[in-house]
Amino acid sequence: YSMAYFCSYYRKQGMFISQICLFFTGAALAPLSNGLSLPISVSTDRRWSRRQVFAHSSAAMAAVAAGTTPAIAAEAYEGYAMTESGLRFFDLEEGTGPQPQDGQMVKVHYTGLLNGFEKEGGPRATYCGETLQVPPCKFDASRDRGRPLTFAVGTGKVIKGWDEGIVSMRVGGKRRLIVPADLAYGNRGAGGVIPPRATLYFEVELLEAK
């Protein structure tokens, strides 16, 4: 996806560098056949500079060439339970409160990431587009706003992966969700920040259900 944006940008500018895109795009897209997602190129509130686009695209291709992207994907699933739909989850802390029922209003704090979760002892994830590192990056976080999300669970008000992943929690619980594209935004992506067919990574905390 980074390479696609890079090519599109320079093609629109009429620059000769767009002529090399066919070669590099082929290399960049190869991992997609294994279900991997590459970093995105545009943040939710600003477009990147030419330098950022070039550097980020180069970083993505370097990760693919070095074989680091498949390793991240494999590690992401270790220890997770998987439902029939393909949703994966891992309880960081089991709640002791009630379990929400379909239609109830729930209050949730969350962090949404692309390309995996933060590694213990590693650097903190920044928002997608703010740095040139590859994974992971945040595309949304209620905690950063200091305002949890409230919605009716199990009613289709949020992505399918959330309805399924949160309704089986108990109040007070904290959980990691790995949401495949079919339970998230599918082929269309979202908000100019989530690419098509992206797997999404969430850390969620169920604060209230009533």
Short mmCIF file of C-alpha atoms in Angstrom, two decimals:
data_model
loop_
_atom_site.label_atom_id
_atom_site.label_comp_id
_atom_site.label_asym_id
_atom_site.label_seq_id
_atom_site.Cartn_x
_atom_site.Cartn_y
_atom_site.Cartn_z
CA TYR A 1 0.00 0.00 0.00
CA SER A 2 2.89 2.36 0.73
CA MET A 3 4.37 1.57 -2.65
CA ALA A 4 1.04 2.11 -4.38
CA TYR A 5 0.70 5.57 -2.85
CA PHE A 6 4.33 6.35 -3.67
CA CYS A 7 3.83 5.40 -7.32
CA SER A 8 0.54 7.27 -7.58
CA TYR A 9 2.03 10.44 -6.10
CA TYR A 10 4.99 10.66 -8.43
CA ARG A 11 3.00 9.60 -11.47
CA LYS A 12 0.65 12.54 -10.87
CA GLN A 13 3.69 14.81 -10.58
CA GLY A 14 4.92 13.60 -13.96
CA MET A 15 8.26 12.57 -12.52
CA PHE A 16 10.49 10.01 -14.18
CA ILE A 17 10.80 8.02 -10.96
CA SER A 18 7.32 6.60 -11.54
CA GLN A 19 8.84 4.45 -14.28
CA ILE A 20 10.57 2.24 -11.72
CA CYS A 21 7.32 1.51 -9.88
CA LEU A 22 6.42 -1.60 -11.85
CA PHE A 23 9.58 -3.30 -10.66
CA PHE A 24 9.28 -2.38 -6.98
CA THR A 25 5.52 -2.84 -6.77
CA GLY A 26 5.90 -6.46 -7.78
CA ALA A 27 8.35 -6.99 -4.93
CA ALA A 28 6.22 -5.13 -2.43
CA LEU A 29 3.01 -7.02 -3.22
CA ALA A 30 4.49 -10.50 -3.00
CA PRO A 31 3.87 -10.88 0.78
CA LEU A 32 0.18 -10.10 0.37
CA SER A 33 -0.38 -13.61 -0.93
CA ASN A 34 0.53 -14.80 2.56
CA GLY A 35 -2.12 -12.61 4.21
CA LEU A 36 0.25 -9.89 5.36
CA SER A 37 -0.50 -6.19 5.34
CA LEU A 38 2.00 -3.47 4.57
CA PRO A 39 2.14 -0.12 6.41
CA ILE A 40 -0.16 2.65 5.32
CA SER A 41 0.95 5.87 3.74
CA VAL A 42 -1.49 8.59 4.79
CA SER A 43 -2.41 9.62 8.33
CA THR A 44 -5.92 10.59 9.36
CA ASP A 45 -5.17 14.30 9.66
CA ARG A 46 -2.39 15.08 7.21
CA ARG A 47 -0.73 13.89 4.04
CA TRP A 48 2.90 12.92 4.12
CA SER A 49 5.70 14.88 2.49
CA ARG A 50 7.55 13.43 -0.49
CA ARG A 51 10.47 12.54 1.79
CA GLN A 52 8.21 10.66 4.19
CA VAL A 53 6.44 8.75 1.41
CA PHE A 54 9.74 7.68 -0.13
CA ALA A 55 11.33 6.72 3.18
CA HIS A 56 8.30 4.81 4.44
CA SER A 57 7.90 2.91 1.16
CA SER A 58 11.58 2.03 1.24
CA ALA A 59 11.30 0.85 4.85
CA ALA A 60 8.36 -1.37 3.99
CA MET A 61 10.20 -3.00 1.10
CA ALA A 62 13.31 -3.44 3.24
CA ALA A 63 11.27 -5.27 5.90
CA VAL A 64 9.83 -7.59 3.27
CA ALA A 65 13.25 -8.29 1.79
CA ALA A 66 14.74 -8.98 5.23
CA GLY A 67 11.95 -11.38 6.12
CA THR A 68 10.92 -9.47 9.24
CA THR A 69 7.28 -8.99 8.27
CA PRO A 70 6.40 -12.75 8.23
CA ALA A 71 8.04 -13.15 11.66
CA ILE A 72 5.88 -10.41 13.13
CA ALA A 73 2.74 -12.02 11.71
CA ALA A 74 3.62 -15.46 13.11
CA GLU A 75 4.37 -14.14 16.60
CA ALA A 76 1.10 -12.21 16.68
CA TYR A 77 -1.01 -15.38 16.91
CA GLU A 78 0.91 -17.27 19.60
CA GLY A 79 -1.28 -18.09 22.61
CA TYR A 80 -4.49 -16.68 21.09
CA ALA A 81 -7.83 -18.47 20.95
CA MET A 82 -9.65 -18.34 17.60
CA THR A 83 -13.38 -18.36 16.96
CA GLU A 84 -15.12 -19.95 13.97
CA SER A 85 -15.26 -16.58 12.24
CA GLY A 86 -11.49 -16.17 12.38
CA LEU A 87 -11.38 -13.64 15.23
CA ARG A 88 -8.42 -14.18 17.56
CA PHE A 89 -8.38 -12.99 21.16
CA PHE A 90 -6.20 -13.11 24.26
CA ASP A 91 -7.29 -12.02 27.73
CA LEU A 92 -4.74 -9.76 29.39
CA GLU A 93 -6.96 -9.55 32.47
CA GLU A 94 -10.24 -11.36 33.06
CA GLY A 95 -13.05 -9.20 34.34
CA THR A 96 -15.13 -10.01 37.41
CA GLY A 97 -18.24 -8.04 36.47
CA PRO A 98 -21.26 -9.05 34.38
CA GLN A 99 -21.03 -10.21 30.78
CA PRO A 100 -22.84 -7.87 28.37
CA GLN A 101 -25.90 -9.05 26.48
CA ASP A 102 -26.75 -8.16 22.89
CA GLY A 103 -28.36 -4.73 22.78
CA GLN A 104 -26.87 -3.49 26.04
CA MET A 105 -24.91 -0.24 26.12
CA VAL A 106 -21.24 -0.84 26.81
CA LYS A 107 -18.43 1.58 27.54
CA VAL A 108 -15.00 0.62 26.18
CA HIS A 109 -11.50 2.06 26.18
CA TYR A 110 -9.39 0.89 23.26
CA THR A 111 -6.26 1.31 21.19
CA GLY A 112 -6.35 0.30 17.52
CA LEU A 113 -3.12 -0.59 15.71
CA LEU A 114 -1.85 -1.72 12.35
CA ASN A 115 0.94 -4.29 11.87
CA GLY A 116 0.77 -5.87 15.32
CA PHE A 117 0.96 -4.96 18.98
CA GLU A 118 3.65 -3.08 20.85
CA LYS A 119 6.47 -5.31 22.03
CA GLU A 120 7.20 -5.48 25.74
CA GLY A 121 10.19 -3.27 26.43
CA GLY A 122 10.09 -1.90 22.90
CA PRO A 123 9.26 1.60 21.65
CA ARG A 124 5.76 2.94 22.14
CA ALA A 125 3.61 2.98 19.02
CA THR A 126 3.01 6.40 17.52
CA TYR A 127 0.16 7.40 15.24
CA CYS A 128 0.33 6.09 11.69
CA GLY A 129 2.09 8.68 9.55
CA GLU A 130 3.97 10.40 12.36
CA THR A 131 7.16 8.36 12.03
CA LEU A 132 8.91 6.37 9.33
CA GLN A 133 9.17 3.11 11.26
CA VAL A 134 7.31 0.10 9.91
CA PRO A 135 5.22 -1.71 12.61
CA PRO A 136 3.27 -1.05 14.69
CA CYS A 137 1.37 2.23 14.53
CA LYS A 138 -1.86 3.50 16.09
CA PHE A 139 -4.78 4.55 13.92
CA ASP A 140 -7.10 5.41 16.83
CA ALA A 141 -7.06 5.39 20.64
CA SER A 142 -9.83 6.43 23.00
CA ARG A 143 -7.40 6.69 25.91
CA ASP A 144 -5.43 9.38 24.14
CA ARG A 145 -8.64 11.41 23.91
CA GLY A 146 -9.61 10.59 27.49
CA ARG A 147 -13.07 9.57 26.30
CA PRO A 148 -14.24 5.93 26.12
CA LEU A 149 -16.53 4.73 23.35
CA THR A 150 -20.16 3.91 24.22
CA PHE A 151 -22.30 1.79 21.88
CA ALA A 152 -24.97 -0.91 21.80
CA VAL A 153 -23.07 -4.19 21.56
CA GLY A 154 -24.23 -6.94 19.21
CA THR A 155 -26.32 -4.61 17.07
CA GLY A 156 -23.95 -3.87 14.18
CA LYS A 157 -23.02 -0.38 15.38
CA VAL A 158 -19.33 -1.31 15.24
CA ILE A 159 -17.26 -3.72 13.16
CA LYS A 160 -18.19 -7.40 13.43
CA GLY A 161 -14.95 -8.27 15.19
CA TRP A 162 -15.81 -5.90 18.00
CA ASP A 163 -19.37 -7.17 18.45
CA GLU A 164 -18.06 -10.72 18.68
CA GLY A 165 -14.98 -9.98 20.74
CA ILE A 166 -16.56 -7.75 23.37
CA VAL A 167 -19.83 -9.58 24.01
CA SER A 168 -17.88 -12.52 25.49
CA MET A 169 -15.92 -10.32 27.94
CA ARG A 170 -16.83 -9.40 31.50
CA VAL A 171 -16.80 -5.88 32.89
CA GLY A 172 -13.34 -5.01 34.14
CA GLY A 173 -11.64 -7.26 31.63
CA LYS A 174 -8.84 -6.33 29.25
CA ARG A 175 -8.40 -8.19 25.99
CA ARG A 176 -6.39 -8.16 22.81
CA LEU A 177 -8.28 -8.72 19.57
CA ILE A 178 -6.80 -9.63 16.19
CA VAL A 179 -9.53 -8.80 13.71
CA PRO A 180 -9.24 -10.11 10.14
CA ALA A 181 -10.35 -7.88 7.29
CA ASP A 182 -13.61 -9.77 6.79
CA LEU A 183 -14.64 -8.82 10.34
CA ALA A 184 -13.40 -5.24 9.96
CA TYR A 185 -13.41 -2.99 6.89
CA GLY A 186 -12.91 -5.61 4.19
CA ASN A 187 -11.95 -4.48 0.71
CA ARG A 188 -12.75 -0.81 1.22
CA GLY A 189 -10.50 0.18 4.13
CA ALA A 190 -11.51 3.19 6.22
CA GLY A 191 -10.76 6.84 6.88
CA GLY A 192 -7.82 7.08 4.51
CA VAL A 193 -5.70 5.41 7.19
CA ILE A 194 -6.79 1.74 7.20
CA PRO A 195 -5.88 0.06 3.91
CA PRO A 196 -8.06 -2.50 2.12
CA ARG A 197 -7.85 -6.05 3.48
CA ALA A 198 -6.04 -4.90 6.62
CA THR A 199 -5.92 -7.01 9.77
CA LEU A 200 -6.58 -4.80 12.79
CA TYR A 201 -5.10 -5.16 16.27
CA PHE A 202 -7.00 -3.85 19.29
CA GLU A 203 -6.39 -3.63 23.01
CA VAL A 204 -9.77 -3.15 24.65
CA GLU A 205 -11.00 -2.68 28.22
CA LEU A 206 -14.66 -3.21 29.07
CA LEU A 207 -15.54 -0.53 31.59
CA GLU A 208 -19.32 -0.84 31.84
CA ALA A 209 -22.33 -2.74 30.53
CA LYS A 210 -25.93 -1.77 31.26
#
